[in-house]
Each structure stands twice: as C-alpha cells, then as structure tokens.
Coordinates of C-alpha atoms in Angstrom, one line a residue:
M12 CA -83.7 -57.7 91.1
E13 CA -84.9 -61.0 89.7
E14 CA -83.9 -63.6 87.2
N15 CA -86.2 -64.4 84.2
K16 CA -86.1 -66.2 80.9
L17 CA -85.3 -63.2 78.7
Q18 CA -83.4 -62.5 75.5
C19 CA -79.9 -61.3 76.3
S20 CA -80.7 -58.3 74.1
S21 CA -82.2 -56.8 77.3
V22 CA -78.6 -56.4 78.5
V23 CA -76.5 -56.1 75.4
D24 CA -77.7 -54.1 72.4
G25 CA -77.2 -55.6 69.0
N26 CA -77.0 -59.3 69.8
F27 CA -80.7 -60.1 69.5
E28 CA -80.5 -62.8 66.8
E29 CA -77.3 -64.4 68.0
V30 CA -78.2 -65.1 71.6
P31 CA -80.4 -68.0 72.7
R32 CA -83.0 -67.8 75.3
E33 CA -81.1 -68.1 78.6
T34 CA -81.6 -67.0 82.2
V35 CA -80.3 -63.4 82.5
I36 CA -80.3 -60.8 85.2
Q37 CA -83.1 -58.3 85.0
F38 CA -82.8 -55.1 87.2
K39 CA -85.8 -53.5 88.8
P40 CA -85.9 -50.6 88.2
P41 CA -84.0 -51.0 84.9
L42 CA -80.3 -50.2 85.3
Y43 CA -80.4 -47.0 83.2
R44 CA -83.1 -45.7 85.6
Q45 CA -81.0 -46.5 88.6
R46 CA -78.1 -44.6 87.1
Y47 CA -80.3 -41.5 86.4
Q48 CA -81.9 -41.7 89.9
F49 CA -78.5 -41.8 91.4
V50 CA -77.6 -38.5 89.8
K51 CA -81.0 -37.0 90.7
N52 CA -80.5 -37.9 94.3
L53 CA -77.1 -36.3 94.2
V54 CA -78.5 -33.1 92.7
E55 CA -81.2 -33.0 95.4
Q56 CA -78.5 -33.4 98.1
H57 CA -76.0 -30.8 96.8
E58 CA -78.4 -28.4 94.9
P59 CA -76.1 -27.4 92.1
K60 CA -77.2 -24.4 90.0
K61 CA -75.3 -25.3 86.8
V62 CA -75.3 -28.9 85.5
A63 CA -74.0 -30.3 82.3
D64 CA -74.4 -33.9 81.0
L65 CA -71.7 -34.9 78.6
G66 CA -72.8 -37.6 76.2
C67 CA -76.4 -36.8 76.9
G68 CA -77.8 -39.1 74.2
D69 CA -81.6 -39.0 74.1
T70 CA -81.6 -36.4 76.9
S71 CA -83.4 -38.7 79.3
L72 CA -81.3 -37.6 82.3
L73 CA -81.8 -33.9 81.4
R74 CA -85.6 -34.4 81.4
L75 CA -85.4 -36.0 84.8
L76 CA -83.2 -33.2 86.2
K77 CA -85.1 -30.2 84.8
V78 CA -87.8 -30.4 87.4
N79 CA -85.3 -29.8 90.2
P80 CA -85.9 -26.3 91.5
C81 CA -82.3 -25.6 92.3
I82 CA -81.0 -25.9 88.7
E83 CA -80.8 -22.6 86.7
L84 CA -78.7 -23.8 83.8
L85 CA -78.9 -27.3 82.3
V86 CA -76.7 -28.3 79.4
G87 CA -76.4 -31.4 77.3
V88 CA -73.5 -32.2 74.9
D89 CA -73.5 -35.1 72.4
I90 CA -71.8 -36.1 69.2
N91 CA -75.1 -37.1 67.6
E92 CA -76.7 -33.9 66.2
D93 CA -79.7 -35.6 64.7
K94 CA -80.7 -37.1 68.1
L95 CA -80.3 -33.8 69.8
R96 CA -82.6 -32.1 67.3
W97 CA -85.1 -34.9 67.5
R98 CA -85.3 -34.9 71.3
G99 CA -84.9 -31.2 71.9
D100 CA -88.6 -30.4 71.9
T101 CA -89.2 -32.8 74.8
L102 CA -87.2 -30.3 77.0
A103 CA -89.4 -27.3 76.2
P104 CA -91.8 -26.0 78.8
F105 CA -95.4 -27.3 78.9
M106 CA -98.6 -25.4 79.6
G107 CA -98.4 -26.3 83.2
D108 CA -95.0 -24.6 83.5
F109 CA -96.6 -21.3 82.5
L110 CA -99.6 -21.8 84.8
K111 CA -97.2 -22.6 87.8
P112 CA -93.9 -20.9 87.0
R113 CA -90.7 -22.0 88.7
D114 CA -89.1 -19.9 91.5
L115 CA -85.8 -19.5 89.6
N116 CA -85.0 -19.1 86.0
L117 CA -84.1 -22.2 84.0
T118 CA -82.3 -22.3 80.6
I119 CA -81.7 -25.6 78.8
T120 CA -79.2 -25.8 76.0
L121 CA -78.1 -28.7 73.8
Y122 CA -74.7 -28.6 72.1
H123 CA -73.5 -30.7 69.3
G124 CA -69.8 -31.5 69.8
S125 CA -67.2 -33.8 71.2
V126 CA -66.6 -34.1 74.9
V127 CA -62.8 -33.8 74.3
E128 CA -63.2 -30.4 72.8
R129 CA -62.9 -27.2 74.9
D130 CA -65.8 -24.9 74.9
S131 CA -65.7 -21.9 77.4
R132 CA -69.5 -21.9 77.7
L133 CA -69.1 -25.0 80.0
L134 CA -66.8 -23.3 82.4
G135 CA -67.9 -22.6 86.0
F136 CA -70.3 -25.5 86.4
D137 CA -71.2 -27.0 89.7
L138 CA -71.8 -30.5 88.4
I139 CA -70.8 -32.4 85.2
T140 CA -72.1 -35.9 84.6
C141 CA -70.6 -38.5 82.3
I142 CA -73.0 -41.4 82.5
E143 CA -71.8 -44.5 80.5
L144 CA -69.6 -42.3 78.4
I145 CA -65.9 -43.0 78.8
E146 CA -66.2 -46.6 77.5
H147 CA -67.2 -45.1 74.1
L148 CA -63.9 -43.2 73.8
D149 CA -61.0 -44.5 71.9
S150 CA -57.5 -44.4 73.5
G151 CA -56.7 -40.9 72.1
D152 CA -59.9 -39.3 73.2
L153 CA -59.7 -41.1 76.6
A154 CA -56.3 -39.5 77.1
R155 CA -57.6 -36.0 76.3
F156 CA -60.8 -36.5 78.3
P157 CA -59.3 -35.6 81.8
E158 CA -57.4 -32.6 80.3
V159 CA -60.7 -31.1 79.1
V160 CA -63.2 -32.1 81.8
F161 CA -61.0 -32.0 84.9
G162 CA -58.3 -29.6 83.8
Y163 CA -60.1 -27.1 81.6
L164 CA -63.7 -27.2 82.7
S165 CA -62.8 -28.0 86.3
P166 CA -66.3 -28.1 87.8
S167 CA -67.0 -28.5 91.5
M168 CA -68.2 -32.1 91.1
I169 CA -68.0 -34.7 88.4
V170 CA -69.9 -38.0 88.3
I171 CA -68.6 -40.8 86.0
S172 CA -70.3 -44.1 85.5
T173 CA -69.0 -47.0 83.5
P174 CA -69.7 -50.8 83.2
N175 CA -68.0 -53.1 85.7
S176 CA -66.5 -55.9 83.6
E177 CA -66.3 -58.2 86.6
F178 CA -70.1 -58.4 86.4
N179 CA -70.1 -59.5 82.8
P180 CA -69.7 -63.3 83.4
L181 CA -73.2 -63.2 85.0
F182 CA -74.6 -62.3 81.6
P183 CA -74.8 -65.1 79.0
S184 CA -72.5 -64.8 76.0
V185 CA -71.3 -61.3 76.9
T186 CA -67.8 -59.9 76.3
L187 CA -68.7 -56.2 75.9
R188 CA -72.1 -54.9 76.7
D189 CA -72.4 -52.7 73.6
S190 CA -70.8 -53.0 70.2
D191 CA -69.6 -49.4 70.4
H192 CA -67.7 -49.9 73.7
K193 CA -64.0 -49.6 73.2
F194 CA -63.2 -51.2 76.6
E195 CA -64.8 -52.2 79.9
W196 CA -62.9 -51.9 83.1
T197 CA -62.7 -54.0 86.2
R198 CA -63.1 -52.2 89.5
M199 CA -59.4 -52.0 90.0
E200 CA -58.8 -50.6 86.5
F201 CA -61.4 -47.9 86.9
Q202 CA -60.3 -47.0 90.4
T203 CA -56.6 -46.8 89.4
W204 CA -57.5 -44.5 86.5
A205 CA -59.8 -42.4 88.6
L206 CA -57.3 -42.0 91.5
Y207 CA -54.6 -40.9 89.1
V208 CA -56.9 -38.3 87.4
A209 CA -58.1 -37.1 90.8
N210 CA -54.6 -36.7 92.2
R211 CA -53.4 -34.9 89.0
Y212 CA -56.2 -32.4 88.9
D213 CA -56.7 -31.8 92.6
Y214 CA -59.9 -33.7 93.1
S215 CA -61.0 -36.3 95.7
V216 CA -62.9 -39.3 94.6
E217 CA -65.2 -41.9 96.2
F218 CA -66.5 -45.1 94.6
T219 CA -69.9 -46.6 94.6
G220 CA -72.3 -48.1 92.0
V221 CA -75.8 -49.3 91.1
G222 CA -77.1 -52.6 90.0
E223 CA -76.6 -55.0 92.8
P224 CA -75.4 -58.6 92.0
P225 CA -77.6 -61.6 92.7
A226 CA -77.2 -63.6 95.9
G227 CA -74.1 -65.6 95.9
A228 CA -72.2 -63.3 93.5
E229 CA -71.6 -60.3 95.8
N230 CA -67.9 -60.5 95.1
V231 CA -68.3 -59.1 91.6
G232 CA -69.6 -55.7 92.8
Y233 CA -72.1 -53.4 91.2
C234 CA -73.0 -53.9 87.6
T235 CA -72.4 -50.1 87.0
Q236 CA -69.4 -48.6 88.9
I237 CA -69.5 -44.9 89.7
G238 CA -66.9 -42.4 90.7
I239 CA -67.9 -39.2 92.4
F240 CA -65.1 -36.6 92.1
R241 CA -65.1 -33.4 94.2
K242 CA -62.9 -30.4 93.6
N243 CA -60.6 -29.8 96.6
G244 CA -61.8 -26.5 98.0
G245 CA -65.3 -27.1 96.6
K246 CA -65.5 -24.3 94.0
A247 CA -65.3 -24.6 90.3
M248 CA -62.1 -23.1 89.0
K249 CA -62.0 -20.3 86.4
S250 CA -59.8 -21.1 83.5
C251 CA -57.1 -18.6 82.6
V252 CA -57.7 -19.5 79.0
S253 CA -61.3 -18.2 79.2
E254 CA -60.1 -14.9 80.6
Q255 CA -58.0 -14.4 77.4
H256 CA -60.7 -15.3 74.9
D257 CA -63.9 -17.3 74.6
Q258 CA -63.8 -20.6 72.9
H259 CA -67.1 -21.6 71.3
V260 CA -66.5 -24.8 69.4
Y261 CA -69.8 -26.5 70.1
K262 CA -72.8 -25.9 67.9
A263 CA -76.0 -24.9 69.8
V264 CA -78.8 -27.0 68.3
F265 CA -81.6 -26.3 70.9
T266 CA -82.2 -23.8 73.7
T267 CA -85.2 -22.9 75.7
S268 CA -86.0 -20.9 78.8
Y269 CA -88.7 -21.6 81.4
P270 CA -91.1 -19.1 82.9
S271 CA -90.2 -18.2 86.5
L272 CA -91.1 -15.8 89.3
Q273 CA -87.9 -14.0 88.6
Q274 CA -89.5 -12.7 85.4
E275 CA -91.6 -9.7 86.1
R276 CA -94.6 -10.6 83.9
F277 CA -94.9 -14.1 85.4
F278 CA -94.4 -12.9 88.9
K279 CA -97.2 -10.3 88.5
L280 CA -99.6 -12.9 87.0
V281 CA -99.0 -15.3 89.8
L282 CA -99.3 -12.7 92.6
V283 CA -102.4 -11.1 91.2
N284 CA -104.0 -14.5 90.8
E285 CA -103.1 -15.5 94.3
V286 CA -104.3 -12.3 95.9
S287 CA -107.6 -12.5 94.0
Q288 CA -108.1 -16.1 95.1
Q289 CA -107.4 -15.3 98.7
V290 CA -109.7 -12.2 98.7
E291 CA -112.5 -14.3 97.2
S292 CA -112.0 -17.0 99.7
L293 CA -112.2 -14.5 102.6
R294 CA -115.2 -12.8 101.1
V295 CA -117.2 -16.0 100.7
S296 CA -116.2 -17.0 104.3
H297 CA -117.3 -13.6 105.6
L298 CA -120.6 -13.4 103.7
P299 CA -122.6 -15.8 106.0
R300 CA -121.7 -13.8 109.1
Q301 CA -122.6 -10.5 107.3
K302 CA -126.0 -11.9 106.2
K303 CA -126.8 -13.1 109.7
Q304 CA -125.8 -9.7 111.0
D305 CA -128.1 -8.0 108.5
G306 CA -131.0 -10.4 109.4
E307 CA -131.2 -11.9 106.0
W308 CA -131.6 -15.4 107.4
G309 CA -134.4 -14.6 109.9
D310 CA -136.9 -17.0 108.2
K311 CA -134.5 -19.9 107.7
P312 CA -134.5 -23.0 109.9
K313 CA -131.8 -23.1 112.6
D314 CA -129.9 -25.9 111.0
S315 CA -129.8 -24.1 107.6
K316 CA -126.2 -23.6 106.5
A317 CA -124.9 -20.9 104.2
P318 CA -122.8 -21.8 101.3
G319 CA -119.1 -21.6 101.9
P320 CA -115.8 -23.1 100.7
C321 CA -115.8 -26.9 101.1
F322 CA -112.0 -27.1 101.4
G323 CA -108.9 -25.0 101.8
P324 CA -105.3 -25.0 102.7
V325 CA -104.1 -26.6 105.9
F326 CA -102.1 -24.4 108.1
T327 CA -99.6 -25.2 110.9
E328 CA -100.4 -23.8 114.4
I329 CA -97.7 -21.1 113.9
E330 CA -99.2 -20.1 110.6
K331 CA -102.7 -20.0 112.1
A332 CA -101.5 -17.8 114.9
K333 CA -99.9 -15.4 112.5
I334 CA -103.1 -15.2 110.4
E335 CA -105.3 -14.6 113.5
N336 CA -103.0 -11.9 114.8
S337 CA -103.0 -10.0 111.5
P338 CA -105.6 -7.2 110.7
K339 CA -109.0 -8.7 110.0
P340 CA -111.1 -8.1 106.9
F341 CA -114.0 -5.7 107.4
C342 CA -117.0 -4.2 105.6
V343 CA -117.9 -0.6 104.8
G344 CA -121.4 -0.5 103.2
D345 CA -121.4 -3.0 100.3
K346 CA -117.6 -3.1 100.0
F347 CA -115.4 -5.8 101.5
F348 CA -111.9 -4.8 102.6
V349 CA -108.9 -7.1 103.1
P350 CA -105.8 -5.4 104.6
L351 CA -102.6 -6.2 102.7
Q352 CA -101.1 -7.1 106.1
R353 CA -103.7 -9.8 106.4
L354 CA -102.9 -11.2 102.9
L355 CA -99.2 -11.2 103.8
A356 CA -99.9 -13.4 106.8
Y357 CA -100.9 -16.3 104.4
P358 CA -97.9 -18.6 103.7
K359 CA -98.2 -18.5 99.9
L360 CA -98.4 -14.8 99.6
N361 CA -95.8 -14.3 102.2
R362 CA -93.4 -16.4 100.2
L363 CA -94.1 -14.4 97.1
C364 CA -93.9 -10.9 98.7
A365 CA -91.4 -9.6 101.1
N366 CA -93.5 -6.7 102.4
E367 CA -96.7 -4.6 102.0
E368 CA -95.0 -2.0 99.7
M369 CA -93.9 -4.7 97.3
M370 CA -97.3 -6.2 97.1
R371 CA -99.0 -2.8 96.6
S372 CA -96.7 -1.8 93.8
V373 CA -97.2 -5.0 91.8
I374 CA -101.0 -5.3 92.1
A375 CA -102.0 -1.7 92.1
D376 CA -102.9 -1.5 88.4
S377 CA -104.8 -4.8 88.4
I378 CA -106.7 -5.0 91.7
P379 CA -108.8 -2.3 93.3
L380 CA -107.2 -0.8 96.5
S381 CA -108.5 1.4 99.3
S382 CA -107.8 5.1 99.0
D383 CA -104.7 4.8 101.2
G384 CA -103.6 1.6 99.5
S385 CA -103.6 -0.4 102.6
A386 CA -106.3 -2.9 101.6
V387 CA -107.8 -4.7 98.7
V388 CA -111.4 -3.7 98.0
A389 CA -114.1 -6.0 96.6
D390 CA -117.8 -6.0 96.3
L391 CA -119.3 -7.8 99.3
R392 CA -121.9 -9.5 97.2
D393 CA -121.9 -10.7 93.6
Y394 CA -124.5 -12.2 91.2
F395 CA -123.8 -15.8 92.3
D396 CA -124.4 -15.0 96.0
E397 CA -127.9 -14.1 95.2
Q398 CA -128.6 -17.5 93.8
F399 CA -128.4 -19.1 97.2

C-alpha cells in the first residue's frame, strides 16, 4: 500500500468534482480485489460445492470463483436486473472450456431479486457471500436480513464484509464511502451485531479484514472488516418451509452449464483424444527401434538420429516405475499394438479411467482394437514417416 496524489474519487464514488487533489490511501491490489481474493482463498481452503453471492453486482466475484474445480453450483442474486443481463454473458463457457472440460459439472445462475426475500432455490448451500452488501440495506431490510440468510437459508458458511468507519478519517473529506450507503459501522458495532446474529441462529463467528492501514495508524484496523460465520455442526440446515412447498420469488435472468467429464459426450471426446495422442507418441518412439531392427538404417552414419518427439510429460519415479512394469507395446507385421493396461499406467489416462473394461467400452466404436479387445491397434508406419 502506498500514498499518492490522487483524486478522492478513487475511494468514494460520486464525489469527483467536489473533492480537491489531496493525499489519499491507495491499496495495492485495489481493495475490491483484496476482498474477492479473500473469498477465493476461503473457497480453495474449504472446497464448497454450492456457492451463492448475494448482491453480486457486476458478477466480478462469480467470474473469479467459476474457475475453482470444486464448485458445481454458482448463484448470483442482485436487485439490478439490467446489470445482471448485461454481465451474464461474461459467465458463459469459452471455447477453451469445451476443449478442456472440467472434472465436475458447473451450473451458473443469476437471479433478480432482493436479498431479504426467501427463495427455496438457495437452500442447502455450502457458502453464501455478502460482500459490501449490508451497508446498502435500510433499517427494515437490515432487520429482515438475518432472518432470511441465517434463519431460512442457513448455509454452512457465510462471509460478510462491510466498511470499517474507523478507517474513514484517513480519507480526505469522507463521511460515507458511497452515496448509497445507509450506514457504516465501527468494528465494535459490526462485531456486536454479528455476535448477536451468530448466537441467535446457532453460528460461530470470527473477525478479520483486508486493506491494512498505513504505518502509524494501525489502531484503526482494516479498511474492510469481515465476519466469517460457520454453522455449528458444519452442515447446511434444511428448512421445514421448503419441505412444505417451494418458494420461487426470484426471477432467473441468466443460466449456463459448463462441459464436464461427468457428461458422457465430453468424457468420450477427451478419452478418445487422450488415447489417440498417447498411442501416437508410443508409435513414434517405437518406430526408430523397429527401423533399426529391420535394417532400414544400414547406410546411415552412426551419429544419424531418427525423428522422435522433442518433448513430453514429466513423470515421477513412482509413475515411471508403474509405466515400465506395465505390458509393453509390440508389433505384428505392419501393425502396432498398445495394451490397454499400458495406457492405463499413464497418469492422465489413469485419472480418466478406473479400469480396462471402462476404457474399452468408451473407445471401442472410435479406435481400432485387437480381436480380444485388450490393445489399441494402429498402423506402424504412416505417410509422414516415409518423408524422413
């Protein structure tokens, strides 16, 4: 963090013309990125499957979290429908997501609605985040907020961040950091509220923050204060209301699903491609030995080298031993055979397939197999080999 001559608008939106050029605090990375990174780190640590961001705004946090392999359902809720529609497409899968599918399914949905409304589609979540949200709620909504989020939705974990008003005197001409903020709490005010809510709804809470103060002002605490709430017992509670009837009050404005290895067509494409690449790599590696055995290099200088792969995967010693101890590729006439057990010894293919039978059933109609189905069969030589 450093101090620079900057307009105060870098800290407080909406005050650009009114604030003179003064020394203000600039955070590196920017404060909003520190908040999002805090959540990302928490997700990587606890690996929740179902995550919802209330007050998701421009969906920046959702875009950061969607790459996490543990998440299978990612939901954003916001009161601004136009913003959700405008930013929804940025959450759709790209070409690379189809070329390299995720291990697990992922569905992303954006809902238009208020965070103080009950919608049963948000029940049973592992993590709900409320990043810079509560300070935008009026007194009535703030009173209903715990009833909905902690009482009704009752996820395993809740993360709430809000400005620390004790930090505000370090900013020039700042009372509230945003014109839409209804309040900003001191650390004592936030902790008092959080402890009351946690006790009422059977949660524990710990406090931290992001945005460290400059040297000499450590007593004011973090610029953004954060409460991490964990449900006692660790599991999201099922609401008795949801068992009686579903409540769908939110309006779905965007939804998308990502390709994954759990989907049969993508799993097959990936497995067939991986098997084909590995067989080709083994064939090219085997060809020089076969040519030498057949005497095709008799007239070549001793230092002549056959073409071969210039790079490949790096294996651990354990992986190397597993590969070496598996059945080796072999030739019969002009055909090259790679046992399925050999293919399963390679880490990538072993991760994709549990056993030989599974591999055989998936690739059988796409890749030639031996008569007994125990090996992949390929031509030992192809057109390009003859060019060397």
